[in-house]
CSV table of C-alpha atoms in Angstrom, one decimal:
chain,number,residue,atom,x,y,z
X,1,MET,CA,0.1,0.7,0.2
X,2,GLU,CA,2.9,1.9,0.1
X,3,GLU,CA,3.3,4.9,-2.3
X,4,GLU,CA,7.1,4.6,-2.3
X,5,LYS,CA,7.1,1.4,-3.6
X,6,LEU,CA,4.8,2.5,-6.1
X,7,MET,CA,6.0,5.6,-7.7
X,8,SER,CA,9.6,7.0,-9.0
X,9,LYS,CA,11.0,9.2,-7.6
X,10,LYS,CA,10.2,12.5,-9.3
X,11,LYS,CA,8.3,12.5,-13.6
X,12,PRO,CA,10.3,14.4,-15.6
X,13,ALA,CA,8.6,16.5,-18.1
X,14,PHE,CA,8.6,15.7,-21.7
X,15,PRO,CA,8.5,18.2,-24.6
X,16,VAL,CA,5.4,18.9,-26.6
X,17,THR,CA,6.0,17.5,-30.4
X,18,LYS,CA,4.9,19.1,-33.2
X,19,LYS,CA,3.1,16.8,-33.3
X,20,LEU,CA,0.5,18.0,-30.8
X,21,HIS,CA,1.6,21.0,-31.1
X,22,GLY,CA,-1.0,20.0,-34.4
X,23,TYR,CA,-3.2,18.7,-32.8
X,24,LEU,CA,-4.0,21.5,-29.9
X,25,ARG,CA,-3.5,24.2,-32.1
X,26,GLU,CA,-7.0,21.8,-34.7
X,27,TYR,CA,-9.0,21.6,-31.4
X,28,ASN,CA,-8.7,24.9,-30.3
X,29,ARG,CA,-6.1,24.4,-27.3
X,30,THR,CA,-3.1,26.7,-28.6
X,31,ILE,CA,-3.0,30.6,-29.2
X,32,LYS,CA,-0.5,33.7,-28.3
X,33,PHE,CA,-0.7,34.7,-24.3
X,34,PRO,CA,1.0,37.4,-23.3
X,35,ILE,CA,3.2,35.3,-20.4
X,36,PHE,CA,5.1,32.2,-20.3
X,37,TYR,CA,5.7,30.5,-17.4
X,38,ASP,CA,9.3,31.6,-17.0
X,39,ASP,CA,8.3,35.3,-16.5
X,40,LEU,CA,6.4,34.5,-13.1
X,41,LEU,CA,9.5,33.2,-12.1
X,42,ARG,CA,11.3,36.7,-11.7
X,43,PHE,CA,9.9,37.1,-8.1
X,44,SER,CA,12.0,39.2,-5.6
X,45,GLY,CA,10.2,37.9,-2.2
X,46,SER,CA,7.4,35.2,-0.5
X,47,THR,CA,6.0,34.4,2.4
X,48,VAL,CA,4.3,31.0,3.2
X,49,VAL,CA,0.6,30.3,2.5
X,50,TYR,CA,-1.2,29.4,5.1
X,51,ASP,CA,-4.6,27.1,5.9
X,52,ARG,CA,-7.4,28.1,8.0
X,53,ASN,CA,-6.5,26.1,11.1
X,54,ASP,CA,-2.8,27.7,10.7
X,55,GLU,CA,-0.7,24.4,8.9
X,56,ASP,CA,1.8,25.3,5.5
X,57,THR,CA,-0.1,24.8,2.6
X,58,LEU,CA,3.2,24.4,0.5
X,59,TRP,CA,2.6,26.9,-1.2
X,60,ILE,CA,4.1,30.3,-0.7
X,61,ARG,CA,3.1,33.5,-2.0
X,62,VAL,CA,5.1,35.7,-4.5
X,63,TYR,CA,5.5,39.6,-5.0
X,64,TYR,CA,7.5,41.5,-8.2
X,65,ASN,CA,9.6,44.4,-7.5
X,66,GLU,CA,7.0,47.2,-9.5
X,67,PHE,CA,9.1,47.6,-13.1
X,68,ASP,CA,7.3,43.8,-12.9
X,69,ASP,CA,4.8,43.6,-11.4
X,70,GLN,CA,2.5,46.5,-13.4
X,71,GLU,CA,3.1,43.9,-16.5
X,72,ILE,CA,3.3,40.7,-15.0
X,73,ASP,CA,-0.6,41.8,-13.3
X,74,LEU,CA,-1.5,42.8,-16.8
X,75,SER,CA,-0.2,40.0,-18.7
X,76,LEU,CA,-2.2,37.6,-15.7
X,77,LYS,CA,-5.8,39.4,-17.1
X,78,ARG,CA,-5.7,39.2,-20.3
X,79,VAL,CA,-4.6,35.9,-19.8
X,80,TYR,CA,-8.0,35.7,-17.9
X,81,SER,CA,-9.5,37.2,-20.4
X,82,ILE,CA,-8.4,34.6,-22.8
X,83,LEU,CA,-9.4,32.0,-20.9
X,84,HIS,CA,-12.6,32.8,-19.3
X,85,SER,CA,-13.8,35.3,-22.6
X,86,ASP,CA,-13.2,36.9,-25.9
X,87,GLY,CA,-9.5,37.9,-25.2
X,88,SER,CA,-10.4,41.9,-25.3
X,89,ASP,CA,-9.4,43.6,-22.9
X,90,ALA,CA,-13.2,45.0,-21.9
X,91,ILE,CA,-12.9,43.2,-19.4
X,92,LEU,CA,-9.4,44.4,-17.5
X,93,GLN,CA,-10.8,47.5,-15.9
X,94,PHE,CA,-12.8,45.1,-13.9
X,95,LEU,CA,-10.5,42.8,-13.3
X,96,ASN,CA,-7.4,42.5,-9.9
X,97,VAL,CA,-4.9,40.0,-9.9
X,98,ASP,CA,-5.1,39.1,-5.7
X,99,ALA,CA,-3.0,36.5,-4.9
X,100,ILE,CA,0.1,35.4,-7.0
X,101,ASP,CA,1.4,31.6,-5.3
X,102,TYR,CA,3.9,28.7,-6.1
X,103,CYS,CA,4.2,26.1,-5.0
X,104,THR,CA,7.0,24.1,-4.4
X,105,PHE,CA,6.0,20.6,-3.3
X,106,GLY,CA,5.5,18.2,-6.5
X,107,ASN,CA,6.5,18.4,-10.0
X,108,SER,CA,4.8,20.2,-11.8
X,109,LYS,CA,5.9,23.6,-9.3
X,110,PRO,CA,2.9,26.0,-10.8
X,111,PHE,CA,1.5,28.7,-10.0
X,112,ARG,CA,-1.9,29.9,-8.5
X,113,ILE,CA,-3.4,33.2,-10.1
X,114,LYS,CA,-6.6,34.6,-8.2
X,115,VAL,CA,-8.9,36.9,-9.7
X,116,ARG,CA,-11.4,38.5,-8.9
X,117,ASN,CA,-13.9,40.5,-10.4
X,118,VAL,CA,-13.9,43.7,-8.3
X,119,LEU,CA,-17.5,44.7,-9.2
X,120,ASN,CA,-19.4,41.9,-7.1
X,121,ASP,CA,-16.1,40.9,-5.2
X,122,ASN,CA,-16.6,36.7,-6.8
X,123,TYR,CA,-13.1,35.1,-8.1
X,124,THR,CA,-11.5,32.8,-9.5
X,125,TYR,CA,-8.2,31.2,-10.0
X,126,PHE,CA,-5.9,29.6,-12.7
X,127,TYR,CA,-2.3,27.7,-13.6
X,128,VAL,CA,0.7,27.8,-14.9
X,129,LYS,CA,2.9,25.2,-14.9
X,130,LYS,CA,5.7,24.4,-17.3
X,131,ALA,CA,3.8,22.1,-21.0
X,132,ASP,CA,4.8,18.3,-20.1
X,133,ALA,CA,3.5,16.6,-23.3
X,134,SER,CA,2.1,13.9,-20.7
X,135,ARG,CA,-0.4,16.4,-18.8
X,136,ILE,CA,-2.0,17.4,-21.7
X,137,TYR,CA,-2.6,14.1,-23.0
X,138,GLY,CA,-3.7,13.4,-19.3
X,139,LEU,CA,-6.0,16.1,-19.6
X,140,GLU,CA,-7.8,16.0,-23.3
X,141,LEU,CA,-8.6,12.8,-22.5
X,142,GLU,CA,-10.1,13.6,-19.3
X,143,HIS,CA,-12.2,16.3,-21.2
X,144,MET,CA,-12.9,13.3,-23.7
X,145,LEU,CA,-13.4,10.2,-21.8
X,146,SER,CA,-15.2,11.6,-17.8
X,147,PRO,CA,-17.8,13.5,-17.3
X,148,TYR,CA,-16.7,17.0,-17.3
X,149,ASN,CA,-14.8,20.0,-19.7
X,150,LEU,CA,-12.3,21.2,-18.9
X,151,ASN,CA,-10.9,24.9,-20.5
X,152,PHE,CA,-6.5,25.0,-20.8
X,153,LEU,CA,-4.5,26.6,-23.2
X,154,VAL,CA,-0.5,25.8,-24.4
X,155,TYR,CA,2.0,28.6,-25.6
X,156,LYS,CA,5.5,27.2,-27.0
X,157,ASP,CA,6.5,25.8,-23.5
X,158,THR,CA,3.5,27.3,-20.7
X,159,LEU,CA,0.3,25.0,-20.1
X,160,ILE,CA,-2.4,27.6,-18.9
X,161,GLU,CA,-5.5,24.9,-16.8
X,162,GLU,CA,-8.7,26.1,-15.3
X,163,HIS,CA,-9.0,25.7,-11.4
X,164,ILE,CA,-11.1,22.6,-10.4
X,165,ALA,CA,-13.7,23.4,-8.3
X,166,GLY,CA,-14.0,20.9,-5.7
X,167,ILE,CA,-13.3,20.0,-1.8
X,168,PRO,CA,-9.7,18.1,-1.7
X,169,GLY,CA,-10.6,14.6,-1.0
X,170,ASP,CA,-7.5,14.5,1.7
X,171,VAL,CA,-10.2,17.6,3.2
X,172,PHE,CA,-13.6,15.6,2.9
X,173,MET,CA,-12.3,12.3,4.2
X,174,LYS,CA,-10.6,14.1,7.6
X,175,GLU,CA,-13.9,16.7,8.0
X,176,LEU,CA,-16.6,16.1,6.2
X,177,LEU,CA,-17.1,12.1,5.8
X,178,PRO,CA,-17.6,11.1,8.9
X,179,ILE,CA,-20.6,13.6,9.2
X,180,CYS,CA,-22.4,12.1,6.0
X,181,SER,CA,-25.5,9.7,6.5
X,182,GLU,CA,-24.9,6.2,5.6
X,183,MET,CA,-27.1,7.2,2.7
X,184,GLU,CA,-24.4,9.6,1.4
X,185,LYS,CA,-21.0,7.3,2.6
X,186,SER,CA,-22.3,3.8,0.4
X,187,GLN,CA,-23.1,6.9,-2.2
X,188,ILE,CA,-19.0,7.7,-1.9
X,189,ALA,CA,-18.8,4.4,-2.2
X,190,LYS,CA,-20.0,3.9,-5.2
X,191,GLU,CA,-18.4,7.7,-7.1
X,192,PHE,CA,-14.7,5.8,-5.3
X,193,VAL,CA,-15.7,2.4,-7.4
X,194,LYS,CA,-16.2,3.8,-10.5
X,195,PHE,CA,-13.3,7.0,-9.9
X,196,ASN,CA,-10.7,4.0,-9.8
X,197,GLU,CA,-11.8,1.7,-12.8
X,198,ARG,CA,-12.2,5.4,-14.7
X,199,CYS,CA,-8.5,6.1,-13.7
X,200,MET,CA,-7.6,2.8,-14.6
X,201,ILE,CA,-9.1,2.6,-17.8
X,202,ARG,CA,-6.9,6.0,-19.2
X,203,LEU,CA,-3.6,4.9,-17.1
X,204,LEU,CA,-3.9,8.2,-15.3
X,205,GLY,CA,-1.4,7.6,-12.7
X,206,ASP,CA,-0.9,9.7,-8.6
X,207,MET,CA,-4.7,9.1,-7.8
X,208,ARG,CA,-3.6,9.9,-3.9
X,209,SER,CA,-6.8,11.6,-1.5
X,210,TYR,CA,-4.7,14.7,-2.9
X,211,ASN,CA,-4.7,15.1,-6.4
X,212,TYR,CA,-8.5,14.8,-6.5
X,213,VAL,CA,-11.6,17.2,-5.7
X,214,ILE,CA,-15.2,15.7,-4.0
X,215,VAL,CA,-17.7,17.4,-6.1
X,216,PRO,CA,-21.0,18.2,-3.5
X,217,THR,CA,-24.3,18.9,-6.3
X,218,HIS,CA,-28.0,19.4,-4.5
X,219,ASP,CA,-30.5,17.6,-5.8
X,220,PHE,CA,-33.8,18.4,-5.3
X,221,ASP,CA,-34.2,16.3,-1.8
X,222,HIS,CA,-30.3,15.5,-1.2
X,223,VAL,CA,-26.7,16.3,-2.5
X,224,VAL,CA,-24.8,14.0,-4.7
X,225,TYR,CA,-21.2,13.5,-5.0
X,226,LYS,CA,-18.1,13.2,-7.8
X,227,ILE,CA,-14.5,12.7,-7.8
X,228,ARG,CA,-12.6,14.4,-10.3
X,229,ALA,CA,-9.3,14.0,-11.0
X,230,ILE,CA,-7.3,17.7,-10.4
X,231,ASP,CA,-3.6,16.3,-11.5
X,232,PHE,CA,-2.6,14.8,-14.3
X,233,ASP,CA,0.7,14.4,-14.3
X,234,GLN,CA,1.4,10.7,-13.6
X,235,GLN,CA,-0.6,9.9,-17.0
X,236,CYS,CA,1.3,7.3,-18.7
X,237,TYR,CA,4.4,6.9,-17.1
X,238,GLU,CA,5.1,4.6,-14.9
X,239,GLY,CA,5.9,0.8,-15.5
X,240,LYS,CA,3.3,-0.7,-12.5
X,241,PHE,CA,0.1,-1.1,-13.5
X,242,LYS,CA,-1.2,-0.3,-9.4
X,243,VAL,CA,0.2,3.4,-9.9
X,244,TYR,CA,-3.1,3.4,-12.5
X,245,ARG,CA,-5.7,2.1,-9.6
X,246,PRO,CA,-6.3,4.6,-6.6
X,247,GLN,CA,-7.3,1.7,-4.4
X,248,PHE,CA,-4.0,0.7,-3.5
X,249,PHE,CA,-2.5,4.1,-2.1
X,250,LYS,CA,-2.0,4.3,1.8
X,251,GLU,CA,-4.1,7.6,1.4
X,252,ASN,CA,-7.0,6.5,0.0
X,253,ILE,CA,-7.5,3.7,2.6
X,254,ILE,CA,-10.8,5.9,4.0
X,255,MET,CA,-12.5,5.0,1.3
X,256,VAL,CA,-11.9,1.9,0.2
X,257,ASN,CA,-12.9,0.6,3.6
X,258,LEU,CA,-15.7,2.5,2.7
X,259,VAL,CA,-16.2,0.6,-0.4
X,260,ARG,CA,-15.8,-2.4,2.3
X,261,ASP,CA,-18.3,-2.1,4.5
X,262,LYS,CA,-21.1,0.0,2.3
X,263,LEU,CA,-21.3,-1.7,-0.7
X,264,GLN,CA,-21.5,-6.3,-1.7
X,265,ARG,CA,-19.3,-7.3,-4.5
X,266,SER,CA,-22.5,-7.8,-7.1
X,267,SER,CA,-22.3,-4.1,-6.3
X,268,VAL,CA,-19.1,-3.4,-7.6
X,269,ASP,CA,-18.7,-5.5,-10.7
X,270,GLN,CA,-22.1,-3.8,-11.3
X,271,TYR,CA,-20.5,0.3,-11.0
X,272,LYS,CA,-17.5,-1.0,-12.8
X,273,VAL,CA,-19.2,-2.5,-15.7
X,274,GLU,CA,-21.1,0.8,-16.2
X,275,GLU,CA,-17.7,2.1,-16.2
X,276,ARG,CA,-16.5,0.8,-19.1
X,277,SER,CA,-20.0,1.3,-20.7
X,278,ILE,CA,-19.7,5.1,-20.5
X,279,VAL,CA,-16.3,4.8,-21.3
X,280,ALA,CA,-16.7,2.8,-24.2
X,281,LYS,CA,-19.4,5.6,-25.4
X,282,ARG,CA,-17.5,8.4,-25.1
X,283,LEU,CA,-14.6,6.6,-27.3
X,284,ILE,CA,-17.3,5.8,-29.9
X,285,SER,CA,-18.9,9.0,-30.2
X,286,CYS,CA,-15.1,10.8,-29.8
X,287,HIS,CA,-13.7,8.7,-32.0
X,288,GLU,CA,-12.1,10.3,-34.4
X,289,ARG,CA,-10.4,13.7,-32.1
X,290,MET,CA,-9.6,10.2,-30.0
X,291,GLU,CA,-7.5,8.4,-33.0
X,292,GLU,CA,-5.8,12.3,-34.0
X,293,LEU,CA,-4.7,11.7,-30.5
X,294,LEU,CA,-4.6,8.6,-29.1
X,295,ASP,CA,-1.9,8.7,-33.1
X,296,CYS,CA,0.2,11.9,-31.4
X,297,ALA,CA,1.3,9.6,-28.5
X,298,ARG,CA,1.6,6.7,-30.5
X,299,THR,CA,4.2,8.2,-31.6
X,300,ASP,CA,5.5,10.5,-28.5
X,301,THR,CA,8.2,9.8,-26.1
X,302,ILE,CA,5.8,9.9,-22.7
X,303,SER,CA,7.7,7.7,-20.6
X,304,ILE,CA,11.3,5.3,-20.8
X,305,PRO,CA,11.4,2.0,-22.4
X,306,GLU,CA,11.5,-0.4,-18.8
X,307,ASN,CA,7.9,1.6,-18.5
X,308,VAL,CA,6.5,0.6,-20.9
X,309,GLU,CA,7.8,-2.4,-21.6
X,310,GLN,CA,6.7,-3.4,-17.2
X,311,LEU,CA,3.5,-1.6,-17.5
X,312,LYS,CA,2.3,-3.7,-20.7
X,313,MET,CA,3.4,-7.2,-19.5
X,314,GLU,CA,1.3,-6.4,-16.3
X,315,ILE,CA,-1.6,-4.9,-18.2
X,316,LEU,CA,-1.1,-8.5,-19.7
X,317,GLN,CA,-1.5,-10.7,-17.4
X,318,PHE,CA,-4.2,-8.8,-15.1
X,319,VAL,CA,-6.3,-8.8,-19.0
X,320,GLN,CA,-5.3,-11.8,-21.3
X,321,ASP,CA,-4.9,-9.5,-24.6
X,322,VAL,CA,-2.5,-10.0,-26.3
X,323,GLU,CA,-2.2,-6.8,-28.0
X,324,PHE,CA,-0.6,-5.2,-25.1
X,325,LYS,CA,2.7,-8.0,-25.5
X,326,LYS,CA,3.2,-6.1,-29.4
X,327,ALA,CA,3.4,-2.3,-28.1
X,328,ARG,CA,5.8,-0.7,-28.1
X,329,ASN,CA,5.8,2.7,-26.2
X,330,MET,CA,3.5,4.4,-23.8
X,331,GLY,CA,1.1,5.8,-26.4
X,332,GLU,CA,0.6,2.2,-27.8
X,333,VAL,CA,-0.4,0.4,-24.4
X,334,LEU,CA,-2.3,3.0,-23.4
X,335,GLY,CA,-4.1,3.1,-27.1
X,336,ALA,CA,-4.2,-0.4,-26.4
X,337,ALA,CA,-6.4,-0.1,-23.0
X,338,LEU,CA,-8.8,2.2,-24.7
X,339,ASP,CA,-8.9,-0.5,-27.9
X,340,PHE,CA,-9.7,-3.4,-24.9
X,341,VAL,CA,-12.4,-1.5,-23.8
X,342,LYS,CA,-14.1,-0.5,-26.3
X,343,ARG,CA,-14.0,-3.8,-28.7
X,344,ASN,CA,-15.4,-5.9,-25.3
X,345,TYR,CA,-18.7,-3.2,-24.8
X,346,GLU,CA,-19.3,-3.3,-28.8
X,347,ASP,CA,-18.9,-7.5,-28.6
X,348,ILE,CA,-21.5,-7.1,-25.8
X,349,SER,CA,-23.2,-5.1,-27.9
X,350,THR,CA,-23.7,-7.9,-30.9
X,351,ARG,CA,-24.4,-10.8,-29.1
X,352,ARG,CA,-27.4,-8.7,-27.2
X,353,LEU,CA,-28.5,-7.1,-30.5
X,354,PHE,CA,-28.6,-11.0,-32.1
X,355,ASN,CA,-29.9,-12.9,-28.5
X,356,GLY,CA,-32.7,-9.9,-29.2
X,357,SER,CA,-32.0,-8.6,-25.6
């Protein structure tokens, strides 16, 4: 269960290829914006950011000298306009950059930008990161295969990501899960099963409790909980298959125990089938775009050879599909995984059609 035995020490960033840039242009994921990640590294000072319990968040709030500050402030407002509006300067007078935070923890070392509308004090966040090919594949797969759309932009070596709202998984487990009703706990257990299956299918790794959020939605007579990934750094890199199954991280033991206590084995199997079917339907509905993305991945380098070899053999042992043995890189392993899910769904649908059920 220990992540030290599952995860590599550090994943390198992989450059965005010309072919992937072409894909991003085709689907309006790239546009020229006025600031780069490296520009934000020129801060002249910082202070520690604490949470409401006075605990270190591992983020620092950064400051710039007066000459850089004005330029960076204006550029970030323009990035907000490009990401969330029509890209014009008309809304800039109503925006204020309240904070620029820098995270020294993890691989991506992102900047988190807090932008406030001065007319009504509503605010939102976006992130500025180094562009990493495997992360971009992760974002695109999430956009197409999960229930959620994602808004992000890439320009040269800089990635802009919108903020994904929700309660961090570790915070939710500690503060809110204990006061949930038994029915709500059962529903959360179901969602974790489906989230676990979705991550495994599309090879999204490292879904420890602080890398996903719980999103409560108030229905007319109850609260519905959903689980969303918020970190896509470990898309298709690691060699151990368990890395792509959130159930094997010790940070998720509370969720694993919840599934054990609240769901029967037959229910767990049912929810897995449901999720595989939903993913297969999404694969079919976005077939052309997915094939273009996979074509980029199959000619790209987003992992190291030993990880590719290990992962394809572990999945082969798990699903007994010889197609995995043929894979030469992580793009082909990913393609084989998605094709396996779609093929099985289509086979079952065909049998039902001919059986008249």
